[in-house]
Every structure is written in structure tokens, then in C-alpha cells.
Coordinates of C-alpha atoms in Angstrom, one line a residue:
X1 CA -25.1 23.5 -3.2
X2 CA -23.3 20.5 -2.7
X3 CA -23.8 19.7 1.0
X4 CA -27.7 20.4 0.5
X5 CA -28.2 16.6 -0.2
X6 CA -25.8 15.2 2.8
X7 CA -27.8 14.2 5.8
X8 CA -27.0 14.9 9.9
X9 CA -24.8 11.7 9.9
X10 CA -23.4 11.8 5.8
X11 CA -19.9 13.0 5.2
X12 CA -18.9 14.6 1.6
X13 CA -15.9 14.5 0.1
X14 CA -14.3 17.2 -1.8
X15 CA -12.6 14.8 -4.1
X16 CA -9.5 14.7 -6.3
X17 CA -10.9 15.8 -10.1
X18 CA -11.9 19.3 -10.9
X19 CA -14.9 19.9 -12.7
X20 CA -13.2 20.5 -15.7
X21 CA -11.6 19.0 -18.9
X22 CA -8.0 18.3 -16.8
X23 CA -10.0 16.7 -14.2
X24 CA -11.7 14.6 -16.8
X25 CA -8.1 13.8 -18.3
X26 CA -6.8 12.7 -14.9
X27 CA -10.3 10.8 -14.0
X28 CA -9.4 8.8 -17.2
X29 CA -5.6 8.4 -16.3
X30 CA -6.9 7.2 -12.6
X31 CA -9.3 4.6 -14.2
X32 CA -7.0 3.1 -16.0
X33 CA -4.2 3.2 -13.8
X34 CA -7.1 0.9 -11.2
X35 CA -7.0 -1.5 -14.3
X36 CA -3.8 -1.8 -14.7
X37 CA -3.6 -2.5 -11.1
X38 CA -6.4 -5.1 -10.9
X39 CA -4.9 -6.9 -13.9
X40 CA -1.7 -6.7 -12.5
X41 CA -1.9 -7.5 -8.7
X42 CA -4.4 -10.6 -10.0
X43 CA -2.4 -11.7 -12.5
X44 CA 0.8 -12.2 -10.3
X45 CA -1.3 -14.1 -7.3
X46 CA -2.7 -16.4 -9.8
X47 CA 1.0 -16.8 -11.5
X48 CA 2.2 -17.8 -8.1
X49 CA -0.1 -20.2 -7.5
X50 CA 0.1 -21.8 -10.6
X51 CA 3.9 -22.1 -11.3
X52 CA 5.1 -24.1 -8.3
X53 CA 9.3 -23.0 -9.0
X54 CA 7.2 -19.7 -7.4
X55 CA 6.2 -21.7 -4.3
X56 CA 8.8 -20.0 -1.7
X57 CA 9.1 -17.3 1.0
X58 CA 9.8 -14.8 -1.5
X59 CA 7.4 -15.1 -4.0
X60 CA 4.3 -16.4 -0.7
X61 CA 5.4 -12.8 0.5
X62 CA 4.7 -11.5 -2.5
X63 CA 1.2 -13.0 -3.6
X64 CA 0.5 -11.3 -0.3
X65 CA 1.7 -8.0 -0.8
X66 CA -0.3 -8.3 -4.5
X67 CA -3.2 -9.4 -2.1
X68 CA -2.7 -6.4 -0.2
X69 CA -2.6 -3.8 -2.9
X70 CA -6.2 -5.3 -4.6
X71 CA -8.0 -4.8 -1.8
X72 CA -6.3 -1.2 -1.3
X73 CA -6.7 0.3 -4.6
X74 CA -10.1 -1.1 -4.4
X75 CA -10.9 0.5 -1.2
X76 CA -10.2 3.9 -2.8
X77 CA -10.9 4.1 -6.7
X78 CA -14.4 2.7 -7.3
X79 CA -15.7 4.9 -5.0
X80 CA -14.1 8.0 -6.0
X81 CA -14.8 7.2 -9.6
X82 CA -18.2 7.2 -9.0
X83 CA -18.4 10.3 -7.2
X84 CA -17.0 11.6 -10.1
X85 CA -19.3 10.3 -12.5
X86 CA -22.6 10.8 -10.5
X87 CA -21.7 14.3 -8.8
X88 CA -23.0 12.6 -5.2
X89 CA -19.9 13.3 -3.4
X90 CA -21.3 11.9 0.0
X91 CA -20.7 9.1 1.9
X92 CA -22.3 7.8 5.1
X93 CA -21.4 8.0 8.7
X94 CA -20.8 3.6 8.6
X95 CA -19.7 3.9 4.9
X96 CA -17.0 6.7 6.0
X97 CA -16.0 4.2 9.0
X98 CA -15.6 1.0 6.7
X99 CA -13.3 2.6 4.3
X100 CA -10.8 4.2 6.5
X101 CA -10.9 0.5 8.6
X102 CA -9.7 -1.1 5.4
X103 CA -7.4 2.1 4.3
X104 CA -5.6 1.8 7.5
X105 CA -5.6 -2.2 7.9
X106 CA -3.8 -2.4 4.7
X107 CA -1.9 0.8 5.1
X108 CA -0.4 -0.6 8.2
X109 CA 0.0 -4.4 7.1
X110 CA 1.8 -3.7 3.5
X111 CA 4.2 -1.5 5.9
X112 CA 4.5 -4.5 8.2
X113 CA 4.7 -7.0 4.8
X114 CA 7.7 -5.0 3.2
X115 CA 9.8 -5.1 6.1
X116 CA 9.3 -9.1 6.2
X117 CA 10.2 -9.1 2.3
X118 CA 13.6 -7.2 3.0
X119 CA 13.8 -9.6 5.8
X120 CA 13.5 -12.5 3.6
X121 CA 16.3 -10.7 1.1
X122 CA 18.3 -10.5 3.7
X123 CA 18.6 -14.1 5.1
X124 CA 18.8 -15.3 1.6
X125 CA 21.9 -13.0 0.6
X126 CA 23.5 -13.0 4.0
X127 CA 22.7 -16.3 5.8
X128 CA 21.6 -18.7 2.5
X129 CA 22.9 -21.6 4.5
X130 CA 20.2 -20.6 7.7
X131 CA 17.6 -19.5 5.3
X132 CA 15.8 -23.0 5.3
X133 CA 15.6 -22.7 9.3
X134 CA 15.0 -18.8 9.4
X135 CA 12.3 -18.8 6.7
X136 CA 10.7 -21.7 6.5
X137 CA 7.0 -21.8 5.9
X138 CA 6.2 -21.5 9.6
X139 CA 7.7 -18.5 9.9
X140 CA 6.7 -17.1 6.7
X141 CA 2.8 -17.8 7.6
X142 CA 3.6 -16.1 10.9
X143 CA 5.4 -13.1 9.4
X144 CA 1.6 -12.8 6.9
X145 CA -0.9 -13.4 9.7
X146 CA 1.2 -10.7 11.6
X147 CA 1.2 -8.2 9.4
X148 CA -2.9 -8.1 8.5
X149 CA -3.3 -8.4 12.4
X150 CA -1.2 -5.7 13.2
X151 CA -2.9 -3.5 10.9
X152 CA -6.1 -4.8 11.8
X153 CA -5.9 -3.5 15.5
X154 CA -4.3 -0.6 14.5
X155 CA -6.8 0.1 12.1
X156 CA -9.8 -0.5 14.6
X157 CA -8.1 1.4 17.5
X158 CA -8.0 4.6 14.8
X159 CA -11.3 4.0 12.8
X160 CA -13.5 3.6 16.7
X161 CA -11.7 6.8 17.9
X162 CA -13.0 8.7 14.8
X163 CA -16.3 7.9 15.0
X164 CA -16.7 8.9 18.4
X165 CA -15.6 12.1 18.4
X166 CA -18.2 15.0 17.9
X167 CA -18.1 16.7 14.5
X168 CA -18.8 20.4 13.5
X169 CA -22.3 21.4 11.4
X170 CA -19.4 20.8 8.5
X171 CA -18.6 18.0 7.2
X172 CA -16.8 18.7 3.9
X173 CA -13.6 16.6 4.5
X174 CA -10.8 17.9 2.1
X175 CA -9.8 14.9 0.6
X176 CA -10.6 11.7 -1.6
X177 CA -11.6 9.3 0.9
X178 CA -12.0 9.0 4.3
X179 CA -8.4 9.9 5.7
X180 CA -9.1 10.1 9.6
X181 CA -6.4 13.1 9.9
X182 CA -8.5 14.4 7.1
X183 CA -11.5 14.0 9.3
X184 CA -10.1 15.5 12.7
X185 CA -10.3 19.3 11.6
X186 CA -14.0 18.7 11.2
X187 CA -13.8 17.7 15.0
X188 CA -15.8 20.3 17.7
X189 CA -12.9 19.5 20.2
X190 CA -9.4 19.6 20.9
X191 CA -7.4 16.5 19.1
X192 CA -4.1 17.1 19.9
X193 CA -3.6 13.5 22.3
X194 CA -5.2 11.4 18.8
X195 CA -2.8 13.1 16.8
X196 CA 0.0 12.0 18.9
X197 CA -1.2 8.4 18.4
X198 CA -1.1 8.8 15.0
X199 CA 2.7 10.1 15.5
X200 CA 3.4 7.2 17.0
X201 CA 1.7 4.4 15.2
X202 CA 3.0 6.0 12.3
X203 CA 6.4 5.6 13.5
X204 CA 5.9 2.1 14.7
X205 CA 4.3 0.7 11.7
X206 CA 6.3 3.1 9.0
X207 CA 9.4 4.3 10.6
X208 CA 10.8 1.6 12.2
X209 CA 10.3 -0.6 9.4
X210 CA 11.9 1.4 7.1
X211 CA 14.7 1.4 9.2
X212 CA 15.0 -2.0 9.9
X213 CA 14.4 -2.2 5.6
X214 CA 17.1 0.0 5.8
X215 CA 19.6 -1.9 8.1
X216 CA 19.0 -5.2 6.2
X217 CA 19.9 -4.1 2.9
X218 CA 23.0 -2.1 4.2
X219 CA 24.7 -5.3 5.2
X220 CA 22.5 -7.0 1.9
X221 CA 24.5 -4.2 -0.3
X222 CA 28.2 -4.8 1.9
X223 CA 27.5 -9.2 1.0
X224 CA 26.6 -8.2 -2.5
X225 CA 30.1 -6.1 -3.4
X226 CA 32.0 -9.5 -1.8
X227 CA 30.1 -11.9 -3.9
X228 CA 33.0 -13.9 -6.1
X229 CA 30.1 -14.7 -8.6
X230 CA 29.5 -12.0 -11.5
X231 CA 26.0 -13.6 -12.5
X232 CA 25.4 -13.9 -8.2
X233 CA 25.8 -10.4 -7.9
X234 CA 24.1 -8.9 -10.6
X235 CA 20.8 -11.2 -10.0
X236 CA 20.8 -10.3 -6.2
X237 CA 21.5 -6.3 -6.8
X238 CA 18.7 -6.9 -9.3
X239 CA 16.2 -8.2 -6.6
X240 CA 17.5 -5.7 -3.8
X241 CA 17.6 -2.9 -6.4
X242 CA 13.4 -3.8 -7.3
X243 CA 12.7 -3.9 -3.4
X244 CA 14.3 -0.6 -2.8
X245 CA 12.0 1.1 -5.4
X246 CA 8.8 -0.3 -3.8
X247 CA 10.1 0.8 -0.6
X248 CA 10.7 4.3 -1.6
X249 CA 7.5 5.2 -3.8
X250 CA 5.7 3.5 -0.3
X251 CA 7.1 4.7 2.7
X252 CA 8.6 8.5 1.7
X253 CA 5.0 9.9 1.0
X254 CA 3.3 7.8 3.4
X255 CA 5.8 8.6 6.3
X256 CA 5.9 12.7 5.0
X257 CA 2.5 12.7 5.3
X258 CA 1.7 11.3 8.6
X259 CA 4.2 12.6 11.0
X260 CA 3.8 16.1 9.8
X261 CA 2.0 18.5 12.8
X262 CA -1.5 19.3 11.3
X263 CA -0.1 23.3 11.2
X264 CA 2.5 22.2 8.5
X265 CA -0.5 20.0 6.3
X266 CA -1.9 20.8 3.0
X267 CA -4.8 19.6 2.1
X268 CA -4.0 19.8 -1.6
X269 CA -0.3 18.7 -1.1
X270 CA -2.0 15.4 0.9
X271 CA -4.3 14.4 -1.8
X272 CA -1.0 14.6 -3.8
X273 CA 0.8 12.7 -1.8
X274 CA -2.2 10.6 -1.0
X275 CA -2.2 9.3 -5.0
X276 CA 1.3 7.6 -4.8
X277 CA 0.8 5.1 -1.7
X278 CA -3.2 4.5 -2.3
X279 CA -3.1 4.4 -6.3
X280 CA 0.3 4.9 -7.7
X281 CA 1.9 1.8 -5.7
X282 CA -0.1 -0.6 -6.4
X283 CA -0.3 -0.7 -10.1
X284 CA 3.4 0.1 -10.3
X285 CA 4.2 -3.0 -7.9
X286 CA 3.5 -5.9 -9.9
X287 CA 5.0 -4.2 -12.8
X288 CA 8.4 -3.5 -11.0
X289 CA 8.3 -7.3 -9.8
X290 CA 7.6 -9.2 -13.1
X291 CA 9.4 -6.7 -15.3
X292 CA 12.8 -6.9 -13.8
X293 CA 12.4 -10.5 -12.6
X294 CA 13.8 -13.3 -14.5
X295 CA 12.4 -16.5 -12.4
X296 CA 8.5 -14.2 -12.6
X297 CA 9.0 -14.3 -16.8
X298 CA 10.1 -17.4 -16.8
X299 CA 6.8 -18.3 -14.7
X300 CA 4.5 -17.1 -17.1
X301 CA 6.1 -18.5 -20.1
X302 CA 5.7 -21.7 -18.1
X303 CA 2.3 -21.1 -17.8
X304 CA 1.1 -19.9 -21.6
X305 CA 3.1 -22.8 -22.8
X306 CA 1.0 -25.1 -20.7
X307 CA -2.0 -23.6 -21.2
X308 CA -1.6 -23.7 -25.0
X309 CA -0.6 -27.4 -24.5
X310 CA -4.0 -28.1 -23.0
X311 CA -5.7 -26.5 -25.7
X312 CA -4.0 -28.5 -28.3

């Protein structure tokens, strides 16, 4: 009944929400979760540049990352929420295109962006008396403009491939937004070469920085248990300890997804997994950071007490 109103070129997507009064429950819990996000992710890029005991490596790294996470919740909520609400499921042949180009550019640069945040831990716990030298702003920039390139040509690489490839008289994709794997078993030809490039990129921009995350806070973990200093240690096991659970709720879904052989996929255990890197991540992130960061609270007190001063 559905695909009656989908044209030649439209896609339609099967969504995440039954049509019932659970799926209304969780259409509810999503929205809200996207606010929480919005307010969140915005709220800590305008704290940073605002409070200027915020302006260093670690905190330019992580207006980024809250960059990053705006524009990827964005990407995927509005759109799905209005599916919901409308019942028009479809989405054109261009639409489909643009959002898995900004899925995948931000997919691929927060991946890039975490590994340069452990990096940043790292130098500061291990090497504090090289960390002016190894990151200083140049660097820091560098380590930003890589990441969203990175992703970009990733991304575009991915995106042109799938929509160049002929697609069957179906085109029901079996998810929530316009996940190329997603897309491929609509394909009319064999796909098996593109889903070895997803193997790999997958492993270059997931794998190997978790493992290089990994490596860093290994030797960040060994520095922390010989720290002399009580308050030292507690503060930077406090720091690693916040990075670790970004990491995790990130990569592990992300990674278990991707480099799984298409005959091992579920569709309905990838929309699952699909909710904690493209909607549970980025409201949790901002939350994790400010929460169980002192210097963050101590930013925002910093703020309201000068804000209230103007006003008096």
C-alpha cells in the first residue's frame, strides 16, 4: 500500500517505530532524546567558546566532537520523525544520497576525532613536559581538518558507488535512514568487491583507531598507577575513565555492525545497533563530559555568574 506513492527514482524506508502504542512510546523517547542532544552538544560548544580556562587541545577537540554529533543526530532524527508523523516513508533518489554522504562523513570523522582525543590524553598524562610542542594549536587544527576530510572522501567514495549501482523494482530498504549496506541488497548485481571496501574502510577508520585508543590508554592507565599525587590520579583516571565510555558506547556497535558478512546481518538487530552510535551517542556525550568534569562545571558556573552580573 505503502510503496504505491514512491516514484521510479524514490526510496522508502521501513523505519524504526511500529504502528502502534510502543512505537508511539519510543517515537516520544527518540524525540526527546534529539532534544536532549541538541541542548546538550550546543550548549557545551557555546560553553567552550565562552569560558576561555576551556580554550586548549582538550576541550577545541571536544567542541568538535559536540560539532560532530549535532550535525549527526540531525542527519537522522528530523527525518525519521517526520516519517513517523506524516506516514510518507519515502525519500528521494538525491535526498537518499545526501544523507548517507553526511551519515558517513561524520561516521568516519568522529572515529578519526576520538582517536586524536585519546591522543591528546595521552601526551598530557605521559609526556606533560612535550605536550606544549606535541599539541600545540597547529597540530590540534591539523588533527580537526583531518578528521572531517578523512570522512569526507570516505564518505563520497561510498555515497557515488551507491548511486551508481542498478537497483531491483524494490526499493523498501530495511532500515531508518539511508545505510548504504542497507541499500546494497536492493542491488540487481553482485556486490561482494563494495562490501570488501566497506571491510576495509571500516577497519581503517574504526579498527585501527580503537586500537591505537586502546594502546594510548594502556600506557595512560600503567602512568596513572605511578602517579605520587592522590588528587593527580584520581582527576586523570576521571578523564580517561569518561573517554573510555564514549569510546565503547561508539566503536563496539559501530565496528559489530560493519565488519559483519551480509549472511550474518539482521536487519532488525542493525536498526538496534544502529540507535546507539546515530542517536544514543550523541545525547549521552555531552552529558558524560560535563557531568563528571570538574574544570566543564566550573565553566558554566563561570558563565551564569557572569551573565547574571551583566544583568544586574
Amino acid at each position: 500500500m505503502e510503496n504505491n506513492n514512491q516514484t521510479s527514482t524514490d526510496f522508502f524506508l521501513s523505519g524504526l517505530f511500529p504502528p502502534s502504542r510502543i512505537g508511539l512510546f519510543f517515537f516520544i523517547l527518540i524525540v526527546l532524546i534529539f532534544l536532549m542532544a541538541l541542548f546538550g552538544n550546543l550548549s557545551m560548544i557555546i560553553l567552550i567558546l565562552l569560558d576561555t580556562h576551556l580554550h586548549t587541545p582538550m576541550y577545541f577537540l571536544l567542541s568538535q566532537l559536540s560539532l560532530m554529533d549535532l550535525n549527526y543526530i540531525s542527519t537522522i532524527v528530523p527525518k525519521m520523525a517526520f516519517d513517523y508523523l506524516f506516514g510518507n516513508k519515502t525519500i528521494s533518489f538525491i535526498g537518499c544520497g545526501v544523507q548517507s554522504f553526511f551519515f558517513l562523513t561524520l561516521a568516519g570523522g568522529e572515529g578519526l576525532l576520538l582517536a586524536s582525543m585519546a591522543y591528546d590524553r595521552y601526551v598530557a598524562i605521559c609526556s606533560p613536559l612535550h605536550y606544549p610542542i606535541r599539541m600545540s594549536k597547529r597540530i590540534c587544527a591539523l588533527m580537526i581538518i583531518g578528521s572531517w576530510l578523512m570522512g569526507s572522501i570516505n564518505s563520497c567514495a561510498h555515497t557515488v558507488y551507491a548511486l551508481h549501482i542498478p537497483y531491483c523494482q524494490s526499493r523498501t530498504i530495511n532500515h531508518f535512514f539511508c545505510d548504504v549496506p542497507a541499500m546494497l541488497t536492493l542491488a540487481c548485481m553482485d556486490t561482494w568487491v563494495y562490501e570488501y571496501t566497506v571491510f576495509v574502510s571500516t577497519t581503517l577508520l574504526i579498527v585501527f583507531p580503537f586500537i591505537g585508543i586502546a594502546s594510548s590508554y594502556s600506557r595512560v592507565l600503567f602512568a596513572i598507577c605511578h602517579m605520587q599525587s592522590t588528587e593527580g590520579r584520581k582527576k586523570a583516571y576521571s578523564t580517561c575513565s569518561t573517554h573510555l565510555t564514549v569510546v565503547t558506547f561508539y566503536y563496539a556497535p559501530f565496528a559489530y555492525t560493519y565488519l559483519r558478512p551480509r549472511s550474518l546481518r539482521s536487519p532488525t538487530e542493525d536498526k538496534v545497533l544502529a540507535v546507539f552510535y546515530t542517536i544514543l551517542t550523541p545525547m549521552l556525550n555531552p552529558i558524560i563530559y560535563s557531568l563528571r568534569n570538574k574544570e566543564v562545571i566550573g565553566a558554566l558556573r563561570r558563565v551564569i555568574q557572569r551573565m547574571c552580573s551583566v544583568k544586574m
